[in-house]
Coordinates of C-alpha atoms and ligand atoms in Angstrom, one line a residue:
M1 CA 21.2 -8.2 -8.9
E2 CA 20.2 -4.5 -9.1
A3 CA 21.8 -3.8 -5.7
T4 CA 25.1 -5.3 -7.0
S5 CA 24.9 -3.1 -10.2
S6 CA 24.3 0.1 -8.1
M7 CA 27.2 -0.8 -5.8
W8 CA 29.4 -1.3 -8.9
W9 CA 28.5 2.2 -10.2
L10 CA 29.0 3.7 -6.8
T11 CA 32.4 2.2 -6.4
W12 CA 33.3 3.3 -9.9
V13 CA 32.2 6.9 -9.3
L14 CA 33.8 7.2 -5.9
G15 CA 37.0 5.7 -7.3
A16 CA 37.1 8.0 -10.2
L17 CA 36.1 11.1 -8.2
P18 CA 39.6 11.8 -6.8
I19 CA 41.1 11.5 -10.3
V20 CA 38.5 13.9 -11.8
I21 CA 39.2 16.4 -8.9
L22 CA 42.9 16.1 -9.5
L23 CA 42.5 16.6 -13.2
V24 CA 40.3 19.7 -12.7
W25 CA 42.7 21.1 -10.2
W26 CA 45.8 20.5 -12.4
W27 CA 44.2 21.1 -15.7
N28 CA 45.6 24.5 -16.3
E29 CA 49.0 23.4 -15.0
I30 CA 49.0 20.6 -17.6
W31 CA 47.7 22.8 -20.3
Y32 CA 50.0 25.8 -19.8
V33 CA 53.1 24.4 -18.1
F34 CA 53.5 20.8 -19.2
G35 CA 55.7 20.5 -22.2
S36 CA 57.6 23.8 -21.7
K37 CA 61.0 22.6 -22.7
D38 CA 62.9 25.9 -22.1
R39 CA 65.8 26.1 -19.8
A40 CA 64.0 28.9 -18.0
K41 CA 61.1 27.7 -15.9
L42 CA 57.8 29.4 -15.2
P43 CA 57.6 31.1 -11.8
P44 CA 56.0 29.2 -9.0
G45 CA 52.2 29.5 -8.4
H46 CA 49.0 27.7 -9.2
M47 CA 46.9 28.3 -12.3
G48 CA 43.6 27.4 -10.7
F49 CA 40.6 25.8 -12.4
P50 CA 40.0 25.3 -16.1
F51 CA 38.8 28.6 -17.8
L52 CA 38.2 30.3 -14.4
G53 CA 41.8 30.0 -13.2
E54 CA 42.3 31.7 -9.9
T55 CA 39.6 34.4 -10.5
P56 CA 37.2 32.8 -8.0
K57 CA 40.1 32.8 -5.4
F58 CA 40.8 36.5 -6.3
L59 CA 37.1 37.4 -5.8
W60 CA 37.0 35.3 -2.6
Y61 CA 39.9 37.4 -1.1
F62 CA 38.9 40.8 -2.5
K63 CA 35.1 40.6 -2.4
V64 CA 34.0 38.0 0.2
L65 CA 36.8 38.0 2.9
R66 CA 37.7 41.6 2.2
R67 CA 41.3 40.7 2.8
P68 CA 42.8 41.5 -0.6
D69 CA 46.4 41.4 0.5
D70 CA 46.1 37.7 1.4
F71 CA 45.7 36.8 -2.2
V72 CA 49.3 37.5 -3.0
N73 CA 50.5 37.0 0.6
S74 CA 49.3 33.4 0.5
K75 CA 51.5 32.8 -2.6
H76 CA 54.4 34.5 -1.0
R77 CA 54.1 32.5 2.2
R78 CA 53.7 29.2 0.3
Y79 CA 56.4 29.6 -2.4
K80 CA 58.8 32.0 -0.8
N81 CA 59.9 33.3 -4.2
D82 CA 62.4 36.1 -3.6
V83 CA 62.4 37.2 -7.2
G84 CA 58.8 38.3 -6.8
L85 CA 57.2 36.5 -9.7
Y86 CA 54.2 34.1 -9.5
K87 CA 52.3 32.4 -12.2
T88 CA 48.5 32.4 -12.1
H89 CA 45.4 32.6 -14.3
L90 CA 43.3 35.6 -13.8
F91 CA 40.4 37.4 -15.7
G92 CA 40.5 34.8 -18.4
S93 CA 44.2 34.8 -19.2
P94 CA 47.3 33.0 -18.1
S95 CA 49.2 35.7 -16.1
I96 CA 52.4 36.5 -14.2
I97 CA 52.2 38.5 -11.0
A98 CA 55.2 40.8 -10.6
C99 CA 55.3 42.0 -7.0
S100 CA 58.8 43.2 -6.0
P101 CA 60.3 46.6 -6.7
D102 CA 62.9 45.0 -9.1
T103 CA 60.4 42.9 -11.1
T104 CA 57.9 45.8 -11.5
K105 CA 60.8 48.1 -12.5
Y106 CA 61.9 45.6 -15.1
V107 CA 58.3 45.4 -16.5
Y108 CA 57.8 49.2 -16.5
Q109 CA 61.1 49.9 -18.1
N110 CA 60.7 47.4 -20.9
E111 CA 57.7 49.0 -22.5
G112 CA 58.6 47.5 -25.9
I113 CA 58.2 44.0 -24.4
F114 CA 55.5 44.5 -21.8
M115 CA 52.8 46.4 -23.6
A116 CA 50.4 48.4 -21.5
K117 CA 46.9 47.0 -21.8
W118 CA 44.0 49.0 -20.3
P119 CA 40.7 47.2 -20.3
N120 CA 38.4 48.2 -23.1
V121 CA 40.8 50.9 -24.3
E122 CA 39.0 51.4 -27.6
I123 CA 36.1 53.0 -25.8
M124 CA 38.3 56.1 -25.3
G125 CA 38.9 56.6 -29.0
E126 CA 41.7 55.7 -31.4
N127 CA 43.8 58.7 -30.5
T128 CA 44.1 58.2 -26.8
I129 CA 47.5 58.2 -25.2
I130 CA 46.8 54.8 -23.5
S131 CA 46.5 53.0 -26.8
K132 CA 49.7 54.5 -28.3
Y133 CA 53.2 53.0 -28.1
G134 CA 56.7 54.1 -28.9
K135 CA 57.1 57.5 -30.7
A136 CA 53.3 58.2 -31.0
H137 CA 53.0 57.6 -27.3
K138 CA 55.9 59.8 -26.5
R139 CA 54.5 62.6 -28.6
L140 CA 51.1 62.6 -26.9
R141 CA 52.7 62.2 -23.4
G142 CA 54.9 65.2 -24.0
A143 CA 51.9 67.4 -24.8
I144 CA 49.9 66.1 -21.8
T145 CA 52.8 66.4 -19.4
S146 CA 53.3 70.0 -20.5
A147 CA 49.6 70.8 -20.1
I148 CA 49.1 69.2 -16.6
N149 CA 52.3 68.2 -15.0
Q150 CA 54.8 71.0 -15.2
P151 CA 55.1 73.8 -12.5
Q152 CA 54.2 76.5 -15.0
A153 CA 51.0 74.5 -15.9
L154 CA 50.2 73.8 -12.2
R155 CA 50.3 77.4 -11.1
P156 CA 47.2 78.6 -13.0
I157 CA 45.5 75.3 -12.2
A158 CA 46.1 75.9 -8.4
L159 CA 44.3 79.2 -8.8
L160 CA 41.4 77.6 -10.6
V161 CA 40.8 74.7 -8.2
Q162 CA 41.3 76.4 -4.9
P163 CA 38.2 78.6 -4.8
R164 CA 36.0 75.6 -5.6
I165 CA 37.6 73.5 -2.9
T166 CA 37.1 76.2 -0.2
A167 CA 33.5 76.8 -1.4
A168 CA 32.8 73.0 -1.2
L169 CA 34.2 72.8 2.3
E170 CA 31.9 75.7 3.4
S171 CA 28.9 73.9 1.9
W172 CA 29.8 70.6 3.7
A173 CA 30.0 72.5 7.0
Q174 CA 26.5 73.9 6.3
K175 CA 25.1 70.5 5.6
G176 CA 26.7 69.1 8.9
K177 CA 26.6 65.5 7.7
I178 CA 28.0 64.4 4.4
V179 CA 29.0 61.3 2.5
A180 CA 32.6 62.2 1.8
L181 CA 32.9 60.2 -1.4
E182 CA 29.8 61.8 -3.0
E183 CA 31.1 65.3 -2.1
T184 CA 34.7 64.7 -3.3
K185 CA 33.3 63.4 -6.6
K186 CA 31.2 66.5 -6.9
V187 CA 34.0 69.0 -6.2
T188 CA 36.4 67.0 -8.4
F189 CA 34.1 67.1 -11.3
E190 CA 33.4 70.8 -10.9
N191 CA 37.1 71.3 -11.0
I192 CA 37.4 69.1 -14.1
G193 CA 34.7 71.0 -15.9
N194 CA 36.4 74.3 -15.1
L195 CA 40.0 73.0 -15.7
F196 CA 39.4 71.2 -19.0
A197 CA 36.9 73.3 -20.8
N198 CA 35.8 76.3 -18.6
I199 CA 32.4 74.6 -18.0
Q200 CA 30.8 76.0 -14.9
P201 CA 28.4 74.1 -12.6
G202 CA 25.0 73.8 -14.2
P203 CA 23.0 71.6 -16.6
L204 CA 25.8 71.1 -19.1
L205 CA 28.2 70.0 -16.4
D206 CA 25.6 67.6 -14.9
T207 CA 25.1 66.1 -18.4
L208 CA 28.9 65.7 -18.8
D209 CA 29.1 63.9 -15.4
R210 CA 26.4 61.5 -16.4
L211 CA 28.0 60.7 -19.7
F212 CA 31.3 60.0 -18.0
V213 CA 29.5 57.6 -15.6
G214 CA 28.1 55.8 -18.7
L215 CA 31.6 55.7 -20.3
V216 CA 33.3 54.4 -17.1
N217 CA 30.6 51.7 -16.8
G218 CA 31.4 50.6 -20.3
I219 CA 35.2 50.4 -19.5
R220 CA 34.4 48.4 -16.4
A221 CA 32.2 45.9 -18.3
Q222 CA 34.9 43.3 -18.1
P223 CA 34.0 39.6 -17.8
Y224 CA 35.0 39.2 -14.2
F225 CA 34.5 42.7 -12.9
E226 CA 31.3 43.9 -11.5
Q227 CA 29.9 47.3 -12.5
T228 CA 30.2 49.2 -9.3
Y229 CA 30.0 52.7 -10.3
H230 CA 27.2 54.0 -8.1
Y231 CA 25.6 57.2 -8.9
S232 CA 23.6 58.8 -6.2
S233 CA 21.0 60.6 -8.3
T234 CA 18.3 58.5 -9.9
N235 CA 16.5 61.1 -12.0
I236 CA 15.2 60.1 -15.4
Q237 CA 18.0 61.7 -17.3
T238 CA 20.6 59.6 -15.4
V239 CA 18.7 56.4 -16.0
A240 CA 18.4 57.2 -19.7
I241 CA 22.2 57.9 -19.9
L242 CA 23.1 54.8 -18.0
A243 CA 21.0 52.8 -20.5
M244 CA 23.0 54.3 -23.4
N245 CA 25.8 52.3 -24.8
D246 CA 29.3 53.4 -23.8
L247 CA 30.2 54.4 -27.4
D248 CA 27.2 56.7 -27.5
C249 CA 28.4 58.3 -24.3
R250 CA 31.8 58.9 -25.8
R251 CA 30.3 60.3 -29.0
K252 CA 28.1 62.7 -27.0
L253 CA 31.0 63.7 -24.8
K254 CA 33.1 64.5 -27.8
E255 CA 30.3 66.5 -29.4
I256 CA 30.2 68.7 -26.3
F257 CA 34.0 69.2 -26.2
R258 CA 34.1 69.7 -30.0
A259 CA 31.5 72.5 -29.8
E260 CA 33.7 74.2 -27.2
L261 CA 36.8 73.6 -29.3
E262 CA 35.1 75.3 -32.3
T263 CA 33.9 78.2 -30.2
R264 CA 37.5 78.8 -29.2
K265 CA 38.8 78.7 -32.8
Q266 CA 36.3 81.4 -33.6
D267 CA 37.2 83.4 -30.5
R268 CA 40.9 83.2 -31.4
L269 CA 40.1 84.6 -34.9
Q270 CA 38.5 87.5 -33.2
G271 CA 41.4 88.0 -30.9
V272 CA 39.8 86.7 -27.7
E273 CA 42.4 85.8 -25.0
S274 CA 43.2 82.2 -24.2
R275 CA 41.3 80.9 -21.3
N276 CA 44.3 79.3 -19.7
D277 CA 42.6 75.9 -19.2
L278 CA 43.6 72.5 -20.3
M279 CA 41.8 72.5 -23.6
D280 CA 43.7 75.7 -24.6
G281 CA 46.9 74.1 -23.2
L282 CA 46.5 70.9 -25.2
T283 CA 45.6 72.8 -28.4
A284 CA 48.6 75.2 -28.1
I285 CA 51.3 72.7 -27.4
K286 CA 53.6 71.8 -30.3
D287 CA 55.5 68.5 -30.6
E288 CA 59.2 68.2 -31.3
E289 CA 58.5 68.7 -35.0
G290 CA 56.6 71.9 -34.3
N291 CA 53.2 70.3 -35.1
Q292 CA 50.1 71.0 -32.9
L293 CA 47.8 68.2 -31.8
K294 CA 45.0 67.5 -34.2
D295 CA 41.4 68.2 -33.0
E296 CA 40.6 64.5 -32.7
E297 CA 43.8 64.0 -30.6
V298 CA 42.8 66.8 -28.3
L299 CA 39.2 65.5 -27.9
D300 CA 40.1 61.8 -27.3
N301 CA 42.8 62.7 -24.8
I302 CA 40.5 65.1 -22.9
V303 CA 38.1 62.3 -22.5
T304 CA 40.9 60.0 -21.4
L305 CA 42.3 62.5 -18.9
V306 CA 38.9 63.0 -17.3
V307 CA 38.3 59.2 -17.1
A308 CA 41.8 58.7 -15.6
G309 CA 41.7 61.7 -13.2
Y310 CA 38.1 61.9 -12.0
E311 CA 37.5 58.9 -9.8
S312 CA 41.1 58.5 -8.8
T313 CA 41.3 62.1 -7.4
A314 CA 37.9 61.9 -5.8
L315 CA 38.7 58.6 -4.1
S316 CA 42.1 59.7 -2.8
S317 CA 40.5 62.9 -1.4
M318 CA 38.0 60.8 0.4
W319 CA 40.7 58.6 1.8
A320 CA 42.6 61.6 3.1
I321 CA 39.4 62.7 5.0
Y322 CA 39.0 59.1 6.2
F323 CA 42.6 58.5 7.4
L324 CA 42.9 61.9 9.1
A325 CA 39.6 61.3 10.9
K326 CA 41.1 58.0 12.2
S327 CA 44.4 59.6 13.2
P328 CA 43.6 62.6 15.5
K329 CA 47.3 63.1 16.5
V330 CA 48.3 63.4 12.8
L331 CA 45.4 65.8 12.2
Q332 CA 46.4 67.9 15.2
K333 CA 50.0 68.1 14.0
I334 CA 49.1 68.9 10.4
R335 CA 46.6 71.5 11.7
E336 CA 49.3 73.3 13.7
E337 CA 51.7 73.2 10.7
N338 CA 49.1 74.5 8.2
Q339 CA 47.5 77.1 10.6
A340 CA 50.9 78.6 11.0
L341 CA 51.3 78.9 7.2
S342 CA 47.8 80.3 6.9
Q343 CA 48.3 82.9 9.7
E344 CA 51.5 84.1 8.0
K345 CA 49.3 84.7 5.0
N346 CA 46.3 86.3 6.9
G347 CA 44.2 83.3 6.2
G348 CA 44.3 83.4 2.4
F349 CA 44.8 80.7 -0.2
I350 CA 48.1 79.0 -0.6
T351 CA 49.8 81.0 -3.3
T352 CA 50.8 79.5 -6.6
E353 CA 54.5 80.0 -5.6
E354 CA 53.9 77.9 -2.5
I355 CA 52.1 75.3 -4.4
S356 CA 55.1 74.7 -6.7
K357 CA 57.4 74.5 -3.7
L358 CA 55.0 72.2 -2.0
N359 CA 55.1 69.9 -5.1
L360 CA 58.9 69.9 -4.9
A361 CA 59.0 69.5 -1.2
R362 CA 57.4 66.1 -1.3
R363 CA 60.4 64.5 -2.9
P364 CA 62.6 63.1 -0.1
G365 CA 66.1 64.6 -0.2
S366 CA 65.0 67.6 -2.2
W367 CA 63.5 69.9 0.4
P368 CA 64.0 73.3 -1.3
N369 CA 62.5 75.6 1.2
P370 CA 62.5 74.6 4.9
A371 CA 60.9 77.9 5.7
L372 CA 57.7 76.8 3.9
G373 CA 57.1 74.3 6.8
V374 CA 54.6 72.0 5.1
Y375 CA 56.6 68.8 5.3
L376 CA 53.9 67.0 7.1
L377 CA 51.3 68.0 4.5
C378 CA 53.4 66.5 1.8
H379 CA 53.9 63.4 3.9
V380 CA 50.2 63.0 4.5
V381 CA 49.6 63.2 0.7
E382 CA 52.2 60.4 0.1
E383 CA 50.9 58.3 2.9
T384 CA 47.3 58.6 1.8
L385 CA 48.3 57.5 -1.7
R386 CA 50.3 54.6 -0.4
M387 CA 47.5 53.4 1.9
A388 CA 44.6 54.1 -0.5
N389 CA 46.0 51.8 -3.2
I390 CA 43.5 53.2 -5.8
S391 CA 45.1 51.0 -8.4
S392 CA 45.7 47.6 -6.9
F393 CA 47.6 46.4 -10.0
N394 CA 48.4 47.5 -13.6
F395 CA 48.0 45.4 -16.7
R396 CA 50.7 44.6 -19.3
V397 CA 50.9 41.9 -22.0
A398 CA 54.3 40.2 -22.9
A399 CA 54.9 40.8 -26.6
E400 CA 57.6 38.0 -26.6
D401 CA 59.0 35.2 -24.5
V402 CA 61.2 36.7 -21.8
E403 CA 63.6 35.2 -19.3
Y404 CA 64.1 37.1 -16.1
K405 CA 66.4 35.8 -13.3
G406 CA 65.9 32.3 -14.5
Y407 CA 62.1 32.5 -14.8
K408 CA 60.2 32.5 -18.1
I409 CA 57.5 35.0 -18.9
P410 CA 55.7 33.5 -21.9
K411 CA 54.7 35.6 -24.9
G412 CA 51.0 36.6 -24.8
W413 CA 50.6 36.2 -21.1
K414 CA 49.3 39.1 -19.0
V415 CA 51.8 40.6 -16.5
L416 CA 50.2 42.2 -13.5
T417 CA 52.4 44.7 -11.6
W418 CA 50.9 44.2 -8.1
I419 CA 51.2 47.6 -6.5
R420 CA 49.1 46.6 -3.4
F421 CA 51.6 44.0 -2.4
I422 CA 54.6 46.4 -2.6
H423 CA 52.8 49.0 -0.6
T424 CA 51.6 46.6 2.2
N425 CA 54.8 44.6 2.4
P426 CA 56.4 44.9 5.9
E427 CA 59.8 44.4 4.3
H428 CA 59.3 47.9 2.7
F429 CA 57.2 49.7 5.3
D430 CA 57.2 49.1 9.1
D431 CA 53.7 48.3 10.3
P432 CA 52.5 48.8 6.7
L433 CA 48.7 48.9 7.5
S434 CA 49.0 51.9 9.9
F435 CA 48.7 55.4 8.6
N436 CA 51.9 57.0 9.6
P437 CA 53.0 60.1 7.5
D438 CA 56.1 60.4 9.7
R439 CA 57.6 57.4 7.9
W440 CA 58.2 59.7 5.0
D441 CA 60.8 61.6 7.1
Q442 CA 63.2 59.0 5.7
P443 CA 63.7 58.4 2.0
M444 CA 61.9 55.3 0.9
R445 CA 63.7 52.3 -0.6
P446 CA 63.7 52.9 -4.3
G447 CA 60.8 51.4 -6.2
T448 CA 58.6 50.8 -3.1
F449 CA 56.1 53.6 -3.8
Q450 CA 54.2 52.9 -7.0
A451 CA 50.8 54.6 -6.5
F452 CA 51.3 56.2 -10.0
G453 CA 52.9 53.2 -11.7
G454 CA 56.3 53.6 -13.2
G455 CA 58.5 53.9 -16.4
A456 CA 57.2 55.3 -19.6
R457 CA 53.6 55.1 -18.5
V458 CA 54.0 56.7 -15.0
C459 CA 50.8 58.7 -14.4
P460 CA 51.2 62.1 -16.1
G461 CA 48.5 63.5 -13.7
N462 CA 50.6 62.7 -10.6
S463 CA 51.6 66.2 -9.7
L464 CA 48.1 67.5 -10.5
A465 CA 46.6 64.8 -8.2
R466 CA 49.1 65.5 -5.4
M467 CA 48.5 69.2 -5.7
Q468 CA 44.8 68.9 -5.5
L469 CA 45.1 66.6 -2.5
A470 CA 47.5 69.0 -0.7
I471 CA 45.2 72.0 -1.3
L472 CA 42.2 70.0 0.1
I473 CA 44.1 68.8 3.2
H474 CA 45.5 72.3 3.8
H475 CA 42.1 74.0 3.9
L476 CA 40.4 71.1 5.7
S477 CA 43.0 71.1 8.5
V478 CA 43.1 74.9 8.9
G479 CA 39.3 75.4 9.2
Y480 CA 37.3 72.3 9.8
K481 CA 36.8 69.3 12.1
W482 CA 35.0 66.1 11.1
E483 CA 34.2 62.6 12.5
L484 CA 33.4 59.3 10.8
I485 CA 29.9 58.2 11.5
N486 CA 30.7 54.6 11.0
P487 CA 34.4 54.3 11.8
D488 CA 34.2 50.5 11.6
A489 CA 32.4 50.4 8.2
A490 CA 33.6 47.5 6.1
I491 CA 35.9 48.3 3.1
A492 CA 34.9 47.2 -0.4
Y493 CA 37.9 46.5 -2.6
L494 CA 36.3 46.2 -6.0
S495 CA 36.4 48.0 -8.3
H496 CA 38.5 50.5 -6.1
P497 CA 38.9 50.4 -2.4
K498 CA 36.4 52.5 -0.4
P499 CA 34.4 52.2 2.8
V500 CA 30.9 50.8 2.0
D501 CA 29.2 53.9 3.4
G502 CA 31.4 56.1 1.2
A503 CA 32.9 57.6 4.4
E504 CA 29.9 59.3 6.0
V505 CA 31.1 62.1 8.4
Y506 CA 29.8 64.8 10.7
F507 CA 31.4 67.9 9.3
S508 CA 31.7 71.4 10.9
K509 CA 33.8 74.5 11.1
L510 CA 36.5 74.6 13.8
Ligands
HEM1 C1 45.4 59.9 -7.0 C2 45.1 60.0 -8.3 C3 45.7 59.1 -9.4 C4 46.2 57.8 -9.3 C5 46.4 56.9 -8.0 C6 46.6 57.4 -10.6 C7 47.3 56.2 -10.9 C8 47.7 55.9 -12.2 C9 48.5 54.8 -12.5 C10 48.9 53.7 -11.5 C11 48.8 54.8 -13.8 C12 49.7 53.8 -14.6 C13 48.9 52.8 -15.3 C14 49.7 51.8 -16.0 O1 50.9 51.8 -15.9 O2 49.1 51.0 -16.7 C15 48.2 56.0 -14.4 C16 48.3 56.4 -15.7 C17 47.6 57.5 -16.2 N1 47.0 58.5 -15.5 FE1 46.8 58.5 -13.5 N2 46.4 58.5 -11.5 C18 45.8 59.5 -10.8 C19 45.4 60.7 -11.2 C20 45.4 61.1 -12.5 C21 45.0 62.4 -13.0 C22 44.5 63.6 -12.2 C23 45.2 62.4 -14.4 C24 44.9 63.4 -15.4 C25 44.1 64.4 -15.3 C26 45.7 61.1 -14.7 C27 45.9 60.6 -16.0 C28 46.6 59.4 -16.4 C29 46.9 59.0 -17.7 C30 46.5 59.8 -19.0 C31 47.5 57.8 -17.6 C32 48.1 57.0 -18.8 C33 49.5 57.3 -19.1 C34 50.1 56.6 -20.3 O3 49.6 55.7 -20.8 O4 51.2 57.1 -20.7 N3 45.8 60.3 -13.6 N4 47.6 56.7 -13.3

């Protein structure tokens, strides 16, 4: 009798199991897609498991398999959607992946519909550019762009950053063996201290660095993102700061910058000259109505600029070192090109005049000065940024229902502009995973280079980042040689791509 009852249960469970599996597999489809009566349909794609969506799949490709491109490639192969839109469910939200130049352009250019949504933006303060929209955003952007992205702003910055970069390279050669990422972080932060608030290496700069680490950890504390910000030092102060809450870190950071701001006000009253750094730049700039930024705006945006510019610049510098180590022919060519430039100048720094030409020279079709002869340097910068894919994707949220080329993007859904896919798509770049600066001899197809995003939110630090990279590569190639200790080290893709050993290299003078 008991045996019959057990059999009955077993049959029932086994019979129901496929239905349960199907229900779990299609739950999100039923929940989000079923019942949508619009003429426009949702883009193809699968929404994954209830609540989790496709996040486990995303982590599988990015973290376990370490083949991040296959996450979107697999959709592209399966659904063959030429428009470049896929539906999914990621990081707790129903989402649309936009992964063609046209769709990302559409998203970037319709800022009123697709609202930028950085994770945990409130940590950066209520006056930060990244939480502003429309006129308020435009006003702050104008000030920031004037302070860090115009040729007249970049010239003094080039003078400030160059000596630190050359001093850092000297010290790397003395060490003989370095972890490139640790060193590029160090020199980037020294430059940030100097650039933003005239803070020189020492205890105050070390404290600032630790506070920024605490703040970035807070920003990263997203449900599905790990906290991967590794800090090499483990001294007691670091541990204490990492234990602090991110808002405390921001408060303390602002206190340090506020004290500096007050000192400058007093100095100005006593006729002390401007320091020509970004704090003075942001304070002095006037908007269209002739108003200066308020103190709170200056402070919140300095914190934002450091968060946005610190790790991104350090990582891209590390990637330049990494790619050039793996591409000896490119390194040789760039060495010849830059040594010629250096000899003409008796081995000195690149001048500010050359820097501004260099910045222009990178734009295909606008080579203003063939005599400058640093085309390859500019191309190495662009190729490094394309391959590094520091931002794999950007976040937006649809503020209303939208129809695009017959597909519906529902109100409230996240829209992810998937830069990685565009940069690694063989339709846009031949042999896309090879480091080939010569490809930049030809103008790129419009919209296929998105390392800095696009539209109203395109990175306002893009010229600054490019210039710092160009200066680093120039001095590296002219005077140094280096070799990866673990050329086959695995690449970790979260939170940003980097070799797991941080690119350890033997480093010496030529
Ligand atoms: C290689 C280095 C860098 C990369 C790859 C990079 C990438 C990006 C990207 C993709 C965006 C657009 C985000 C979006 O659309 O949601 C962005 C925005 C931004 N970046 Fe950068 N960035 C870099 C360096 C910098 C630097 C050096 C600064 C400043 C010092 C900076 C400041 C900003 C700011 C303030 C925004 C927000 C702009 C806005 O909301 O209007 N970035 N960056």
